[in-house]
Coordinates of C-alpha atoms and ligand atoms in Angstrom, one line a residue:
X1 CA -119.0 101.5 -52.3
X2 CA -119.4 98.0 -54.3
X3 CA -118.3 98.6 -57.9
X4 CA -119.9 96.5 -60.7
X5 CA -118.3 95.8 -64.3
X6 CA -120.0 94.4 -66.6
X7 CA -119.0 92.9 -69.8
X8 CA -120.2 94.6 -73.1
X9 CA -122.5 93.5 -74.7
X10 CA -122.4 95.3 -78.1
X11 CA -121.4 93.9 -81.4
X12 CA -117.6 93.2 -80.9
X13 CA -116.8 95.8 -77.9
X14 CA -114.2 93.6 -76.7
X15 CA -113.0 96.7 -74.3
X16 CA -113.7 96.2 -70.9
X17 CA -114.5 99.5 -68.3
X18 CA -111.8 98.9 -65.9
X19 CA -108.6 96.7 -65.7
X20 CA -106.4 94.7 -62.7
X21 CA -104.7 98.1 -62.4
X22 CA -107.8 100.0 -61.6
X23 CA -109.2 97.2 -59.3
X24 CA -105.3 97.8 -57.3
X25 CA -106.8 101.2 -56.9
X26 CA -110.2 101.1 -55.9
X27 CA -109.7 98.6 -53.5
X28 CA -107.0 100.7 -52.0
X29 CA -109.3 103.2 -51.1
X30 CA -111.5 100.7 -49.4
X31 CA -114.0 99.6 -52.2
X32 CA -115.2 96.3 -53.4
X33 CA -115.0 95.6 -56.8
X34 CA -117.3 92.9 -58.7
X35 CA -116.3 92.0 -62.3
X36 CA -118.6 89.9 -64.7
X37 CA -117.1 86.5 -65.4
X38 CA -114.8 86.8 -68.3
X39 CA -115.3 90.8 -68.6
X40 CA -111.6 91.3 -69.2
X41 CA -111.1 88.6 -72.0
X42 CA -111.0 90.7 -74.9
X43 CA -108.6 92.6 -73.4
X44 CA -106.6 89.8 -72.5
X45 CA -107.1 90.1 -68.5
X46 CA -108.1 87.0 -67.1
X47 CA -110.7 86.0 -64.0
X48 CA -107.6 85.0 -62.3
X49 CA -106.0 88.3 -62.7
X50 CA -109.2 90.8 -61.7
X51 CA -108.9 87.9 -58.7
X52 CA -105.3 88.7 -57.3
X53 CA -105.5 92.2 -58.0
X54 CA -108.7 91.9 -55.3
X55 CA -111.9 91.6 -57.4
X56 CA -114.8 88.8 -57.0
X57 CA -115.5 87.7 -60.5
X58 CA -119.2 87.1 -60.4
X59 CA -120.7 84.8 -63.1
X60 CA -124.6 86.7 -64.2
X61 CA -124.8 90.3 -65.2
X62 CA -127.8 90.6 -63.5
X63 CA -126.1 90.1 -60.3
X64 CA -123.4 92.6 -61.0
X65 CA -126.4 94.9 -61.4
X66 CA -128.0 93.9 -58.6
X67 CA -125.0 94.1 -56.1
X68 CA -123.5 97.5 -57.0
X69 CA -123.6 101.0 -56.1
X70 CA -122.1 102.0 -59.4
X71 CA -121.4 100.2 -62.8
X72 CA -118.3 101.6 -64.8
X73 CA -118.2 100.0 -68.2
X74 CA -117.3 101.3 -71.8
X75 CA -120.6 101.5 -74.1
X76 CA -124.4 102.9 -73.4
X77 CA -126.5 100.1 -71.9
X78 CA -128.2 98.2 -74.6
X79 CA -131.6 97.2 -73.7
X80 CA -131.0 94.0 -73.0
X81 CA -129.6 95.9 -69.7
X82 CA -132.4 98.4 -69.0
X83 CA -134.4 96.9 -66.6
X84 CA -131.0 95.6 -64.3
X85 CA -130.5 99.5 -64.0
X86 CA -131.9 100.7 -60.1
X87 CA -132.7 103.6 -58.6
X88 CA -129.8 105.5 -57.5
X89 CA -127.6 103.8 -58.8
X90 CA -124.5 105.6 -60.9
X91 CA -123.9 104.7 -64.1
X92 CA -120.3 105.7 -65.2
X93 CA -119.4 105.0 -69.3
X94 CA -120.1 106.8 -72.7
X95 CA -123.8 107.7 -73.0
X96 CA -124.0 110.1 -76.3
X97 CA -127.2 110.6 -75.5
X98 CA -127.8 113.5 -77.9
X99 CA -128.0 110.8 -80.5
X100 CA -129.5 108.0 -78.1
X101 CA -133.9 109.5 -77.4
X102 CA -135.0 105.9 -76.3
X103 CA -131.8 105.7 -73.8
X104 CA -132.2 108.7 -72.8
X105 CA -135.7 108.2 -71.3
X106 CA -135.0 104.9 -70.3
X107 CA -131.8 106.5 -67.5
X108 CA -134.6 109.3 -66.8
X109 CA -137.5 106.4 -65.6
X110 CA -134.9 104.2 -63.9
X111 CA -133.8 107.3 -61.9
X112 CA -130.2 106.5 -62.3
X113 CA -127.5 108.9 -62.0
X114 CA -126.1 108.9 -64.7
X115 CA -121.9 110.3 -65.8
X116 CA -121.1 110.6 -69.4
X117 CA -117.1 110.0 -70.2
X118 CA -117.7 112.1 -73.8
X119 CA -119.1 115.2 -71.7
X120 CA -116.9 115.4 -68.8
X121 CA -114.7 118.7 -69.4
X122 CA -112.0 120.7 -68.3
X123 CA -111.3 124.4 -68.4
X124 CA -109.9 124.4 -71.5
X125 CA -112.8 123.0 -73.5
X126 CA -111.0 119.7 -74.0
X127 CA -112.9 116.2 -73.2
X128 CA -110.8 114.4 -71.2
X129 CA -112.4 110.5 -71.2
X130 CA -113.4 111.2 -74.9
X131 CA -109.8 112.3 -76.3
X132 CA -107.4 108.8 -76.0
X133 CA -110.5 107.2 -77.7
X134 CA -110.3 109.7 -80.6
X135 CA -106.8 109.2 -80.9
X136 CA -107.7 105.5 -81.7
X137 CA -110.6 106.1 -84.0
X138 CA -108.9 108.5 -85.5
X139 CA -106.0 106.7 -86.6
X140 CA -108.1 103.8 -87.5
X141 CA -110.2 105.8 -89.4
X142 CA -107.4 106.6 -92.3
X143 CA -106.2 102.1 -91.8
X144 CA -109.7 101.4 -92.8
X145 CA -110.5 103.8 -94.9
X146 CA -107.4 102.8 -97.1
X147 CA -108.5 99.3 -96.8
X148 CA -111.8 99.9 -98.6
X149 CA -110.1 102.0 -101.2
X150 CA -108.4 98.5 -102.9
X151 CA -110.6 97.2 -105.5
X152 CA -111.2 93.7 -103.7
X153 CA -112.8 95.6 -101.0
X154 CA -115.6 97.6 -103.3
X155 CA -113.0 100.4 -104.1
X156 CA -112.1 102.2 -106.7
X157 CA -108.7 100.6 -106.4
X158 CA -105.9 103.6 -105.1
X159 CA -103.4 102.9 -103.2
X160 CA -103.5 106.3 -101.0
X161 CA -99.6 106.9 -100.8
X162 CA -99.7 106.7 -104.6
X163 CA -96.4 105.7 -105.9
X164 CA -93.0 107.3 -107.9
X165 CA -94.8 108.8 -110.8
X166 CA -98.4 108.5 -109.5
X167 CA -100.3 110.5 -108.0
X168 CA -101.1 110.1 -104.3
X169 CA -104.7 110.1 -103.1
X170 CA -106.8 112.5 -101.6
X171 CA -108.2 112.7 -98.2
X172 CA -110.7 115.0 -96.7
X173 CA -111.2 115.1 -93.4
X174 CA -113.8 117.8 -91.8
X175 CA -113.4 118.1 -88.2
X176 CA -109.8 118.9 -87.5
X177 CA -110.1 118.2 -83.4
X178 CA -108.4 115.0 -82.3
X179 CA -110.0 112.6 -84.6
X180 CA -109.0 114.7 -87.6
X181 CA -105.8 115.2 -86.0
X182 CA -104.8 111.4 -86.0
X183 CA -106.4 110.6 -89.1
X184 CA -104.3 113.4 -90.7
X185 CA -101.2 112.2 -89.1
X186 CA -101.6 108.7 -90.5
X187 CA -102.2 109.9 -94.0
X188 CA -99.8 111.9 -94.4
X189 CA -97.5 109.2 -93.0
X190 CA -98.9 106.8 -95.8
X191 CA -98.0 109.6 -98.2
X192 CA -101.5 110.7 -99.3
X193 CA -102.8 114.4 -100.2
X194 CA -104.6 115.7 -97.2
X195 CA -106.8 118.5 -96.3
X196 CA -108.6 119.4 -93.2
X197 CA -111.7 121.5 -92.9
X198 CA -112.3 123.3 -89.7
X199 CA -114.5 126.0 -88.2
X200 CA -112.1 126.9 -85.5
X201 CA -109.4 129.3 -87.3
X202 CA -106.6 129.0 -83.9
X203 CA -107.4 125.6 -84.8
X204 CA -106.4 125.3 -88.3
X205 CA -103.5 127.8 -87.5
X206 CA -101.9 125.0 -84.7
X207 CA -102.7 122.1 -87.7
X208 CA -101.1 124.3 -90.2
X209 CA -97.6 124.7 -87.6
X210 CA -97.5 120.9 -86.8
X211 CA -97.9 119.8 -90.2
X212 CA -95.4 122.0 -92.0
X213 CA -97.2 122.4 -95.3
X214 CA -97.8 118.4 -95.4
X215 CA -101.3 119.0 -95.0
X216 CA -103.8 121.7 -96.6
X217 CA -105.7 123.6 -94.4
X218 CA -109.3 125.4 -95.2
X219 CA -112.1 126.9 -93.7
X220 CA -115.2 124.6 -93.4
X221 CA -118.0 126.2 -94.8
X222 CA -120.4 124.5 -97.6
X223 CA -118.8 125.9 -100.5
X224 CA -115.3 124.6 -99.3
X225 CA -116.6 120.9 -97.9
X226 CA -118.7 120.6 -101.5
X227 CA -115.6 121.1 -103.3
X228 CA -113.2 119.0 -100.9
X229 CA -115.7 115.9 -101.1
X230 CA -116.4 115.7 -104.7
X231 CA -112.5 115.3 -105.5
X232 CA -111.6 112.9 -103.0
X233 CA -111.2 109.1 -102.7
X234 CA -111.6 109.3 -98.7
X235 CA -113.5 111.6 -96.8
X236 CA -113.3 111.5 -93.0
X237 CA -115.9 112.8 -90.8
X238 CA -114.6 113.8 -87.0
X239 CA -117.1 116.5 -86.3
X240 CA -118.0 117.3 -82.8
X241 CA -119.8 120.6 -80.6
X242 CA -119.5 119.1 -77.5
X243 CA -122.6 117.1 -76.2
X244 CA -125.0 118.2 -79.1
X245 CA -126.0 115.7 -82.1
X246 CA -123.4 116.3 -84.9
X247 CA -124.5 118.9 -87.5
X248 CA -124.8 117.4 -91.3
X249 CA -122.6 118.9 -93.2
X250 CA -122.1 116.7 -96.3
X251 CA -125.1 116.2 -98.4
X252 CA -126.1 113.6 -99.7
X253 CA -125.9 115.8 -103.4
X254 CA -121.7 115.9 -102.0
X255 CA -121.7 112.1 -102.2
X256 CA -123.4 111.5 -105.6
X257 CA -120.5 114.0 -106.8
X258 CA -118.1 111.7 -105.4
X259 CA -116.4 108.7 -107.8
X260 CA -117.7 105.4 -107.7
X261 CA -115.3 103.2 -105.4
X262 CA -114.6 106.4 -102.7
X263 CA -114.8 105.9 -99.2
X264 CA -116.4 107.4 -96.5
X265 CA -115.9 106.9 -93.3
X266 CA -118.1 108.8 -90.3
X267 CA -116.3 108.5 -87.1
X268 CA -118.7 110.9 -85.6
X269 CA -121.8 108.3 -85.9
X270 CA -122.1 108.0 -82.5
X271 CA -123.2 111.4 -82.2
X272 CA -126.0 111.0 -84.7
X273 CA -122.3 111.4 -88.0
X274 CA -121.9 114.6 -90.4
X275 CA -122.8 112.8 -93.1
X276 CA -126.5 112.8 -94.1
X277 CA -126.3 109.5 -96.2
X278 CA -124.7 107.9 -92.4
X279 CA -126.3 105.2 -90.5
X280 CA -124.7 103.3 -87.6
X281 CA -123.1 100.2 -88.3
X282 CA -122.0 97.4 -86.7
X283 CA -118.0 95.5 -86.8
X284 CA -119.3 93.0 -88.4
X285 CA -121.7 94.3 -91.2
X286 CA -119.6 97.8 -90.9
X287 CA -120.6 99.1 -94.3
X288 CA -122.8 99.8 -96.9
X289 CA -123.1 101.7 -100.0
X290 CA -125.2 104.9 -101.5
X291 CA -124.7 105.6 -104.9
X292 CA -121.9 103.7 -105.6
X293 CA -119.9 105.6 -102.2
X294 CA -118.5 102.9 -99.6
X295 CA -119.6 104.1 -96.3
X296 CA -118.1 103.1 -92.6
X297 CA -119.7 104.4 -90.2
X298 CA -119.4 101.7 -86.8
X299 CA -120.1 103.9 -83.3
X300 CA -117.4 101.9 -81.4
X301 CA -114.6 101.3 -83.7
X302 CA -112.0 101.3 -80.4
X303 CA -113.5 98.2 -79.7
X304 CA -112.1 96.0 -81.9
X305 CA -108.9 97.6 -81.3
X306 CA -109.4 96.6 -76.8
X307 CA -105.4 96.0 -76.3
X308 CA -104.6 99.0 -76.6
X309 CA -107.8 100.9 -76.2
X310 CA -109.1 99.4 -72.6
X311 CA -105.8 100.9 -71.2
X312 CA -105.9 104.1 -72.9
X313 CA -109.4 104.5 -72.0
X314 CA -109.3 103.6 -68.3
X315 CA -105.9 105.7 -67.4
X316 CA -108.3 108.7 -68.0
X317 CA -111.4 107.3 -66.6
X318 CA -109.9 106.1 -62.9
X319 CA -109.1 109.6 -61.5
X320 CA -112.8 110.4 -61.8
X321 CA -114.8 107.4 -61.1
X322 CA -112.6 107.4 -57.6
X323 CA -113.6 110.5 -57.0
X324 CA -117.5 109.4 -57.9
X325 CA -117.0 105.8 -55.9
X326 CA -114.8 108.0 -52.4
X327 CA -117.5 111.2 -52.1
X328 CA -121.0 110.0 -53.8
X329 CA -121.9 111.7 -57.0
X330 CA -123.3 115.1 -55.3
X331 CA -120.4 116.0 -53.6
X332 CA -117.9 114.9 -56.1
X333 CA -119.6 116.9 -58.6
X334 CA -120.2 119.9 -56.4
X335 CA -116.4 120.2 -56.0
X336 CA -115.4 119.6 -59.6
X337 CA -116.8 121.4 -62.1
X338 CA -114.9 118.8 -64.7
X339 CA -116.8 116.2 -63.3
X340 CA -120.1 118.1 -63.4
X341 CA -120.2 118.5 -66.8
X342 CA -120.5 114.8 -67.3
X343 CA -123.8 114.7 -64.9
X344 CA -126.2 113.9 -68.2
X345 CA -129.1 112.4 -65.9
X346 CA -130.1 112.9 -62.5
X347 CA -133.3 111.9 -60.6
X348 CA -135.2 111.5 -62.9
X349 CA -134.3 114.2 -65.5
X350 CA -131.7 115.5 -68.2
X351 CA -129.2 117.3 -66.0
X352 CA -126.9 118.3 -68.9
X353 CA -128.1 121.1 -71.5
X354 CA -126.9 120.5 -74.8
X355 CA -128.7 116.7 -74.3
X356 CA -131.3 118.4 -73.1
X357 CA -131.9 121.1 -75.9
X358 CA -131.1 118.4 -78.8
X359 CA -134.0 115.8 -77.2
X360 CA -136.5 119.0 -76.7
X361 CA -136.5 117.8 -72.8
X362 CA -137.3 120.1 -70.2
X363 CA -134.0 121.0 -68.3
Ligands
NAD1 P1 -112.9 117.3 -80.9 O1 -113.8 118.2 -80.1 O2 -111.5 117.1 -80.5 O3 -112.9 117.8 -82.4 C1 -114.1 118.2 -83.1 C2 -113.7 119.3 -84.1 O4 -114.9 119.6 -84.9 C3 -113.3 120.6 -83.4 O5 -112.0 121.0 -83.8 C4 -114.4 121.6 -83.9 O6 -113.9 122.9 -84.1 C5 -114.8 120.9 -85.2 N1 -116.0 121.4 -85.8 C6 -117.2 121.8 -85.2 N2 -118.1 122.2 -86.1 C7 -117.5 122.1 -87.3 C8 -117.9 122.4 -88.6 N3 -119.1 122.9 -88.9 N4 -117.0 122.1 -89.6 C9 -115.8 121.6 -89.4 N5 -115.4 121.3 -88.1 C10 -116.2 121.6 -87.1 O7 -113.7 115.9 -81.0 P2 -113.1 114.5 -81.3 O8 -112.6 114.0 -80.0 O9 -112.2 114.7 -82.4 O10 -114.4 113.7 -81.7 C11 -115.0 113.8 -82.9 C12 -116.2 112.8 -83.0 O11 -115.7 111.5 -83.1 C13 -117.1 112.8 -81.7 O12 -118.5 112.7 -82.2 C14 -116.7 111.6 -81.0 O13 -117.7 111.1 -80.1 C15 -116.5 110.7 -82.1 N6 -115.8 109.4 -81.8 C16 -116.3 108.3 -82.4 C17 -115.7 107.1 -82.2 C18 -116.2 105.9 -82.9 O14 -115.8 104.8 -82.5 N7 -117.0 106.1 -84.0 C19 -114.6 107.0 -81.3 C20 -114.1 108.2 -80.7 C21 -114.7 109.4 -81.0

């Protein structure tokens, strides 16, 4: 099979879909691999080095389109790259369609066959090609959402690990899955009072072992997030039921009760965010304000973090796309159920429930 990567396209996704160690690999197992001129430079892999690790750097995007059986890449196609999509062809990357109509209907009429990472799940109900990405948001999430808190960047001016004397800040973060998880670590690492709202109890229970006390744990219901968000100074939002749009569960009432100069920050945006005053942004416009509440809410915040992200992302993502590129999607996803899961859009339709329901498609 010829595989195609493209370079992104969207606002500062420097993050590229595969790397020199995944081109070792596919051609291994007899497959060509075509990368986009300059694809890997974000992440610091050179033309030279997709080149002796057995790629053909190819210098239009239309032509990696053209030539391949199956593009693996990092973000949705924008338009820009709708009509280089072709029948049959797979298309291998993070889709969140639940939050994405237009693309949605775009993969359906360009009968594509279409694998999302975030969707792709094991037994256990963990995601796979989503999780190392959450551990990066995640983490980021608390960095930027103490950044904002200083008064030169719009905040109200805390410093979140407080100081002998002084109180620390507080941090609310619903959604205590891997995002939550990492977002919590790094705040209580900086020192700040934490609390994490979840509506999976064995889940708060493993939070409440790991974190010794450091953390508070409660029950996310709307009494409990009202409360939670009108006394802190960053609220986190890392909400996610797998493959459907993410339910709102802060108000915009819950942000008018916040101080003037808190922070929000939505890192589940890119499934449509938690937080009914969130809008998508972009890394280099990435936030605005409503009543007086700073709000971040970028749907690819990984990619301006590529060093460390491309090669997180693609040690999970090169078992399965092998296993796409060596059988054909039918059989690969007829022998794992993992993999099946991530089948969002096939000939023609929404393959994939939760997208389905969410979009009121037929399924
Ligand atoms: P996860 O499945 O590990 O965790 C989600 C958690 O939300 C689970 O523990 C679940 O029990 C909890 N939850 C569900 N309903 C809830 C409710 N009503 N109240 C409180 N908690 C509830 O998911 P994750 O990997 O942590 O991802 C979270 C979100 O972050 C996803 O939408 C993911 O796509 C997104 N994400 C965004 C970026 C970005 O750049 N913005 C990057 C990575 C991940």
């Amino acid at each position: 099979m010829i595989i195609g990567v493209p370079k992104e396209i969207k606002i500062s996704e420097n993050r590229v879909g595969m790397t020199e160690a995944g081109v070792v690999q596919y051609v291994k197992e007899g497959h060509t691999v075509i990368v986009e001129k300059d694809a890997g430079v974000g992440s610091g892999i050179t033309n030279e080095q997709y080149e002796k690790a057995g790629a053909k750097i190819i210098d239009s995007k239309k032509e990696v389109y053209a030539k391949a059986d199956m593009i693996q890449k990092v973000k949705e196609p924008l338009p820009e790259e709708y009509d280089l999509m072709k029948e049959n062809q797979i298309i291998y990357t993070y889709l969140h369609l639940a939050a994405e109509p237009k693309l949605t209907k775009v993969l359906c009429e360009r009968k594509v066959k279409a694998i999302a990472y975030e969707t792709i799940q094991l037994d256990n109900g963990s995601l796979p090609l989503l999780t190392p990405m959450s551990e990066v948001a995640g983490r980021m999430a608390t960095q930027i959402g103490a950044f904002y808190l200083q008064k030169d960047h719009g905040g109200k001016g805390i410093l979140l690990g407080g100081v002998t004397g002084v109180k620390p800040g507080k941090v609310t973060i619903i959604g205590g899955g891997v995002v939550g998880t990492n977002a919590a670590k790094m705040a209580v690492g900086l020192g700040a009072s934490v609390t994490i709202l979840d509506v999976n109890t064995a889940r708060l229970e493993y939070l409440d072992d790991v974190f010794q006390g450091r953390c508070m744990t409660l029950f996310s219901n709307p009494k409990n997030i009202e409360e939670s968000v009108r006394e802190s100074d960053l609220v986190i939002g890392g909400v996610l039921i797998t493959g459907h749009k993410a339910p709102t569960l802060v108000s915009k009432e819950m942000i008018s009760s916040m101080a003037k100069g808190s922070v929000v920050v939505d890192v589940a945006v890119d499934q449509g965010g938690c937080i009914e005053t969130c809008r998508p942004t972009s890394h280099t416009n990435p936030t605005y304000e409503v009543d007086g509440v700073i709000h971040y809410c970028v749907p690819n915040m990984p990619g301006v973090a590529p060093r460390t992200s491309t090669y997180a992302l693609t040690n999970v993502t090169t078992k399965y796309g092998l296993m796409l590129a060596g059988m054909g999607v039918e059989d690969a996803v007829a022998k794992n159920a993992h993999l099946r899961k991530g089948l969002n859009v096939y000939g023609g339709n929404v393959v994939y429930e939760p997208v389905a329901k969410d979009l009121h498609m037929p399924y």
